[in-house]
Amino acid sequence: MKLYGHRLSPYVERLCLQIAYKGLEDQIVLTPIPGEDLKSPEFLAISPLGKIPLLEDGDFHLPESAVIAEYIEEKFPEKPTLPGDPIGRARVRLVVCALGLYVLGPLLYMLGQLRVPERDQEMMAEKLAETVKGLDLLEGLIDHGGYMIGDGWTQADFAAIPAFFIMTRYLANLGAEPFDGRPKLAAWFAAVGESELFKSSEAAQEAALAVFLETMQAEREAQ
Ligand SMILES: N[C@@H](CCC(=O)N[C@@H](CS)C(=O)NCC(=O)O)C(=O)O
């Protein structure tokens, strides 16, 4: 199978973490976007949304990280990344859903605005308040152990790691601290930060970020 995308996308990275945890790197190969452009005719032919991630399994193409995560789980049930009980599974899915809607949504909007010469300051303030509210929500949803939910890795941790990669680098400059007044999130970050899975993910995201920043710089200089 192919997973189209790059590791700077938090939606792709959550799947890279799931794949690495399950030891599936040889079966599901991270692959650059055809035509190196999300809106290229080659990519749009297989991904009508023109978004990453996109999973290719033979002739079957599947967008949306949450759906892809479930597909991978069903195809490769060894080393499960969802708890065994319905409440546990619902809590993991809720964390993933809350992260996407209430944290990453407004956060990525703000990051997009950093590239715009004239930022919409009112909208930025609104999105910052939304992100802070999303973080408070998340603090209330997770456990106070080494993992987001329960006592082992789940899709909730995988979805959260890349979101916090972005937040630990950019949120303070945008006006909020991700861990202030959120002891459970702080304890989670300290605990998972020690793991090899986290460290290799962080290194891959750093490398992808460096390439992105270099490309942006080169584009700016060419203007
Ligand atoms: N809900 C989607 C979001 C995917 C998404 O927005 N990916 C971004 C990259 S981080 C993208 O492809 N953006 C291009 C676009 O929206 O045109 C998922 O979970 O997979």
Tab-separated table of C-alpha atoms and ligand atoms in Angstrom:
chain	number	residue	atom	x	y	z
A	1	MET	CA	0.000	0.000	0.000
A	2	LYS	CA	1.021	3.617	-0.469
A	3	LEU	CA	0.349	6.501	1.857
A	4	TYR	CA	0.586	9.733	-0.112
A	5	GLY	CA	1.788	12.749	1.814
A	6	HIS	CA	4.652	14.156	3.847
A	7	ARG	CA	5.442	14.214	7.535
A	8	LEU	CA	4.833	17.918	8.022
A	9	SER	CA	1.100	17.304	7.758
A	10	PRO	CA	-0.235	16.406	11.225
A	11	TYR	CA	-2.906	14.282	9.556
A	12	VAL	CA	-0.267	12.258	7.696
A	13	GLU	CA	2.034	12.091	10.698
A	14	ARG	CA	-0.601	10.538	12.952
A	15	LEU	CA	-0.789	7.681	10.438
A	16	CYS	CA	3.020	7.428	10.220
A	17	LEU	CA	3.018	6.956	14.003
A	18	GLN	CA	0.339	4.274	13.788
A	19	ILE	CA	2.269	2.531	10.988
A	20	ALA	CA	5.569	2.731	12.915
A	21	TYR	CA	3.958	1.454	16.135
A	22	LYS	CA	2.475	-1.511	14.284
A	23	GLY	CA	5.726	-2.152	12.368
A	24	LEU	CA	4.054	-1.764	8.967
A	25	GLU	CA	6.596	0.477	7.228
A	26	ASP	CA	7.264	-2.188	4.557
A	27	GLN	CA	3.561	-2.785	3.886
A	28	ILE	CA	2.430	0.862	3.865
A	29	VAL	CA	4.998	3.090	2.222
A	30	LEU	CA	4.986	6.870	2.626
A	31	THR	CA	5.029	8.224	-0.930
A	32	PRO	CA	5.416	11.779	-2.315
A	33	ILE	CA	2.356	13.304	-3.963
A	34	PRO	CA	2.257	12.595	-7.735
A	35	GLY	CA	3.204	15.739	-9.606
A	36	GLU	CA	4.427	17.151	-6.255
A	37	ASP	CA	1.301	19.289	-6.175
A	38	LEU	CA	-1.916	18.577	-4.272
A	39	LYS	CA	-3.953	20.071	-7.097
A	40	SER	CA	-2.047	18.409	-9.992
A	41	PRO	CA	-4.277	16.484	-12.440
A	42	GLU	CA	-2.408	13.251	-11.544
A	43	PHE	CA	-3.193	13.633	-7.851
A	44	LEU	CA	-6.744	14.933	-8.310
A	45	ALA	CA	-7.456	11.869	-10.462
A	46	ILE	CA	-7.000	9.660	-7.399
A	47	SER	CA	-7.867	12.178	-4.671
A	48	PRO	CA	-10.866	14.360	-5.574
A	49	LEU	CA	-10.411	16.377	-2.364
A	50	GLY	CA	-6.819	17.187	-3.344
A	51	LYS	CA	-5.754	16.655	0.247
A	52	ILE	CA	-3.235	14.529	2.071
A	53	PRO	CA	-3.181	11.903	3.476
A	54	LEU	CA	-4.449	9.541	0.802
A	55	LEU	CA	-4.098	5.767	1.121
A	56	GLU	CA	-3.760	3.598	-1.988
A	57	ASP	CA	-4.523	-0.098	-1.643
A	58	GLY	CA	-4.487	-1.521	-5.172
A	59	ASP	CA	-7.223	0.288	-7.098
A	60	PHE	CA	-8.803	1.564	-3.900
A	61	HIS	CA	-8.094	5.145	-2.820
A	62	LEU	CA	-9.059	6.399	0.601
A	63	PRO	CA	-8.806	9.984	1.921
A	64	GLU	CA	-9.396	11.303	5.482
A	65	SER	CA	-6.941	10.354	8.202
A	66	ALA	CA	-9.563	9.105	10.679
A	67	VAL	CA	-11.033	6.722	8.108
A	68	ILE	CA	-7.580	5.598	6.964
A	69	ALA	CA	-6.580	4.925	10.594
A	70	GLU	CA	-9.602	2.661	11.026
A	71	TYR	CA	-8.908	0.894	7.697
A	72	ILE	CA	-5.304	0.182	8.721
A	73	GLU	CA	-6.546	-1.095	12.064
A	74	GLU	CA	-8.991	-3.497	10.429
A	75	LYS	CA	-6.476	-4.765	7.877
A	76	PHE	CA	-3.701	-5.156	10.444
A	77	PRO	CA	-5.314	-5.910	13.804
A	78	GLU	CA	-2.037	-6.970	15.502
A	79	LYS	CA	-0.801	-4.424	18.060
A	80	PRO	CA	-4.178	-2.693	18.339
A	81	THR	CA	-4.263	1.104	18.545
A	82	LEU	CA	-7.805	1.236	19.904
A	83	PRO	CA	-8.828	-0.028	23.368
A	84	GLY	CA	-10.675	-3.320	23.716
A	85	ASP	CA	-13.848	-1.882	25.257
A	86	PRO	CA	-16.515	0.329	23.632
A	87	ILE	CA	-16.109	3.186	26.126
A	88	GLY	CA	-12.335	3.219	25.653
A	89	ARG	CA	-12.713	3.218	21.871
A	90	ALA	CA	-15.300	6.005	22.024
A	91	ARG	CA	-13.005	8.092	24.256
A	92	VAL	CA	-10.078	7.667	21.852
A	93	ARG	CA	-12.250	8.642	18.889
A	94	LEU	CA	-13.571	11.634	20.814
A	95	VAL	CA	-10.044	12.880	21.575
A	96	VAL	CA	-9.056	12.486	17.906
A	97	CYS	CA	-12.232	14.265	16.798
A	98	ALA	CA	-11.811	17.102	19.336
A	99	LEU	CA	-8.176	17.564	18.343
A	100	GLY	CA	-9.043	17.839	14.655
A	101	LEU	CA	-12.065	20.105	15.024
A	102	TYR	CA	-11.254	22.324	17.986
A	103	VAL	CA	-7.456	22.451	18.129
A	104	LEU	CA	-5.906	21.715	14.731
A	105	GLY	CA	-8.643	23.505	12.771
A	106	PRO	CA	-8.109	26.951	14.335
A	107	LEU	CA	-4.361	26.373	14.764
A	108	LEU	CA	-3.779	25.619	11.080
A	109	TYR	CA	-5.854	28.667	10.144
A	110	MET	CA	-3.496	30.822	12.252
A	111	LEU	CA	-0.413	29.210	10.735
A	112	GLY	CA	-1.801	29.898	7.253
A	113	GLN	CA	-2.222	33.554	8.195
A	114	LEU	CA	1.476	33.795	9.136
A	115	ARG	CA	2.223	33.642	5.393
A	116	VAL	CA	-0.276	36.348	4.474
A	117	PRO	CA	1.137	39.910	4.323
A	118	GLU	CA	-1.985	41.529	5.848
A	119	ARG	CA	-3.327	39.311	8.604
A	120	ASP	CA	-6.930	39.439	9.691
A	121	GLN	CA	-6.185	40.298	13.353
A	122	GLU	CA	-9.788	39.946	14.496
A	123	MET	CA	-10.012	36.472	13.000
A	124	MET	CA	-6.595	35.579	14.479
A	125	ALA	CA	-7.842	36.524	17.970
A	126	GLU	CA	-10.982	34.453	17.424
A	127	LYS	CA	-8.984	31.416	16.280
A	128	LEU	CA	-6.571	31.755	19.204
A	129	ALA	CA	-9.487	31.770	21.650
A	130	GLU	CA	-10.915	28.699	19.871
A	131	THR	CA	-7.580	26.872	20.152
A	132	VAL	CA	-7.343	27.667	23.878
A	133	LYS	CA	-10.899	26.409	24.383
A	134	GLY	CA	-10.037	23.267	22.413
A	135	LEU	CA	-7.011	22.633	24.639
A	136	ASP	CA	-9.136	23.033	27.768
A	137	LEU	CA	-11.611	20.563	26.315
A	138	LEU	CA	-8.798	18.113	25.606
A	139	GLU	CA	-7.454	18.479	29.157
A	140	GLY	CA	-10.863	17.399	30.418
A	141	LEU	CA	-11.076	14.396	28.082
A	142	ILE	CA	-7.764	12.655	28.741
A	143	ASP	CA	-6.504	10.452	31.560
A	144	HIS	CA	-3.778	11.442	33.966
A	145	GLY	CA	-1.343	8.708	33.053
A	146	GLY	CA	1.479	8.299	30.559
A	147	TYR	CA	-0.963	8.010	27.647
A	148	MET	CA	-3.961	10.042	26.528
A	149	ILE	CA	-6.443	7.252	27.173
A	150	GLY	CA	-5.849	4.064	29.154
A	151	ASP	CA	-2.484	2.477	29.760
A	152	GLY	CA	-1.040	2.065	26.267
A	153	TRP	CA	-0.530	3.791	22.924
A	154	THR	CA	-3.711	4.562	21.031
A	155	GLN	CA	-4.717	6.634	18.023
A	156	ALA	CA	-5.351	9.499	20.469
A	157	ASP	CA	-1.617	9.755	21.218
A	158	PHE	CA	-0.748	9.451	17.546
A	159	ALA	CA	-3.126	12.265	16.599
A	160	ALA	CA	-1.908	14.454	19.465
A	161	ILE	CA	1.870	14.150	18.931
A	162	PRO	CA	2.009	16.088	15.625
A	163	ALA	CA	-0.523	18.649	16.875
A	164	PHE	CA	1.756	19.331	19.846
A	165	PHE	CA	4.806	19.405	17.568
A	166	ILE	CA	3.188	22.449	15.939
A	167	MET	CA	1.965	23.961	19.207
A	168	THR	CA	5.267	23.712	21.075
A	169	ARG	CA	6.914	25.593	18.215
A	170	TYR	CA	4.321	28.217	17.298
A	171	LEU	CA	1.586	28.671	19.884
A	172	ALA	CA	3.522	30.857	22.359
A	173	ASN	CA	4.310	33.329	19.553
A	174	LEU	CA	0.645	33.359	18.628
A	175	GLY	CA	-0.286	34.224	22.229
A	176	ALA	CA	-0.994	31.035	24.213
A	177	GLU	CA	0.941	28.338	26.067
A	178	PRO	CA	-0.233	24.776	25.386
A	179	PHE	CA	0.529	23.382	28.859
A	180	ASP	CA	-0.158	26.305	31.209
A	181	GLY	CA	-2.917	25.315	33.629
A	182	ARG	CA	-3.228	21.915	31.919
A	183	PRO	CA	-1.391	19.453	34.186
A	184	LYS	CA	-2.698	16.332	32.450
A	185	LEU	CA	-1.506	17.469	29.020
A	186	ALA	CA	1.839	18.534	30.507
A	187	ALA	CA	2.282	15.120	32.180
A	188	TRP	CA	1.292	13.338	28.965
A	189	PHE	CA	3.790	15.331	26.911
A	190	ALA	CA	6.606	14.714	29.419
A	191	ALA	CA	5.856	10.975	29.445
A	192	VAL	CA	5.491	10.327	25.708
A	193	GLY	CA	8.426	12.657	25.002
A	194	GLU	CA	10.725	9.994	26.439
A	195	SER	CA	9.623	7.318	23.969
A	196	GLU	CA	11.522	6.249	20.863
A	197	LEU	CA	8.304	6.534	18.859
A	198	PHE	CA	7.978	10.216	19.816
A	199	LYS	CA	11.646	10.955	19.196
A	200	SER	CA	11.708	9.434	15.725
A	201	SER	CA	8.468	11.227	14.834
A	202	GLU	CA	9.873	14.520	16.070
A	203	ALA	CA	13.073	14.043	14.057
A	204	ALA	CA	11.064	13.291	10.903
A	205	GLN	CA	8.839	16.334	11.432
A	206	GLU	CA	11.874	18.569	12.106
A	207	ALA	CA	13.476	17.385	8.862
A	208	ALA	CA	10.268	18.025	6.896
A	209	LEU	CA	9.907	21.459	8.513
A	210	ALA	CA	13.501	22.370	7.584
A	211	VAL	CA	12.834	21.469	3.937
A	212	PHE	CA	9.600	23.494	3.965
A	213	LEU	CA	11.273	26.563	5.501
A	214	GLU	CA	14.146	26.367	2.997
A	215	THR	CA	11.687	26.161	0.095
A	216	MET	CA	9.744	29.164	1.437
A	217	GLN	CA	12.958	31.144	1.826
A	218	ALA	CA	14.042	30.293	-1.732
A	219	GLU	CA	10.596	31.339	-3.043
A	220	ARG	CA	10.825	34.645	-1.151
A	221	GLU	CA	14.289	35.350	-2.522
A	222	ALA	CA	13.135	34.580	-6.063
A	223	GLN	CA	10.328	37.203	-5.838
B	1	LIG	N1	-9.804	16.023	7.496
B	1	LIG	C1	-8.638	15.740	6.720
B	1	LIG	C2	-7.733	16.944	6.682
B	1	LIG	C3	-6.570	16.759	5.723
B	1	LIG	C4	-5.918	18.084	5.409
B	1	LIG	O1	-6.510	19.178	5.578
B	1	LIG	N2	-4.696	18.000	4.911
B	1	LIG	C5	-3.994	19.192	4.513
B	1	LIG	C6	-2.502	19.059	4.784
B	1	LIG	S1	-2.159	19.214	6.491
B	1	LIG	C7	-4.181	19.381	3.023
B	1	LIG	O2	-4.060	18.445	2.276
B	1	LIG	N3	-4.510	20.614	2.620
B	1	LIG	C8	-4.647	20.959	1.239
B	1	LIG	C9	-5.942	21.619	0.953
B	1	LIG	O3	-6.807	21.719	1.839
B	1	LIG	O4	-6.109	22.052	-0.184
B	1	LIG	C10	-7.926	14.504	7.292
B	1	LIG	O5	-8.089	14.228	8.489
B	1	LIG	O6	-7.251	13.793	6.538
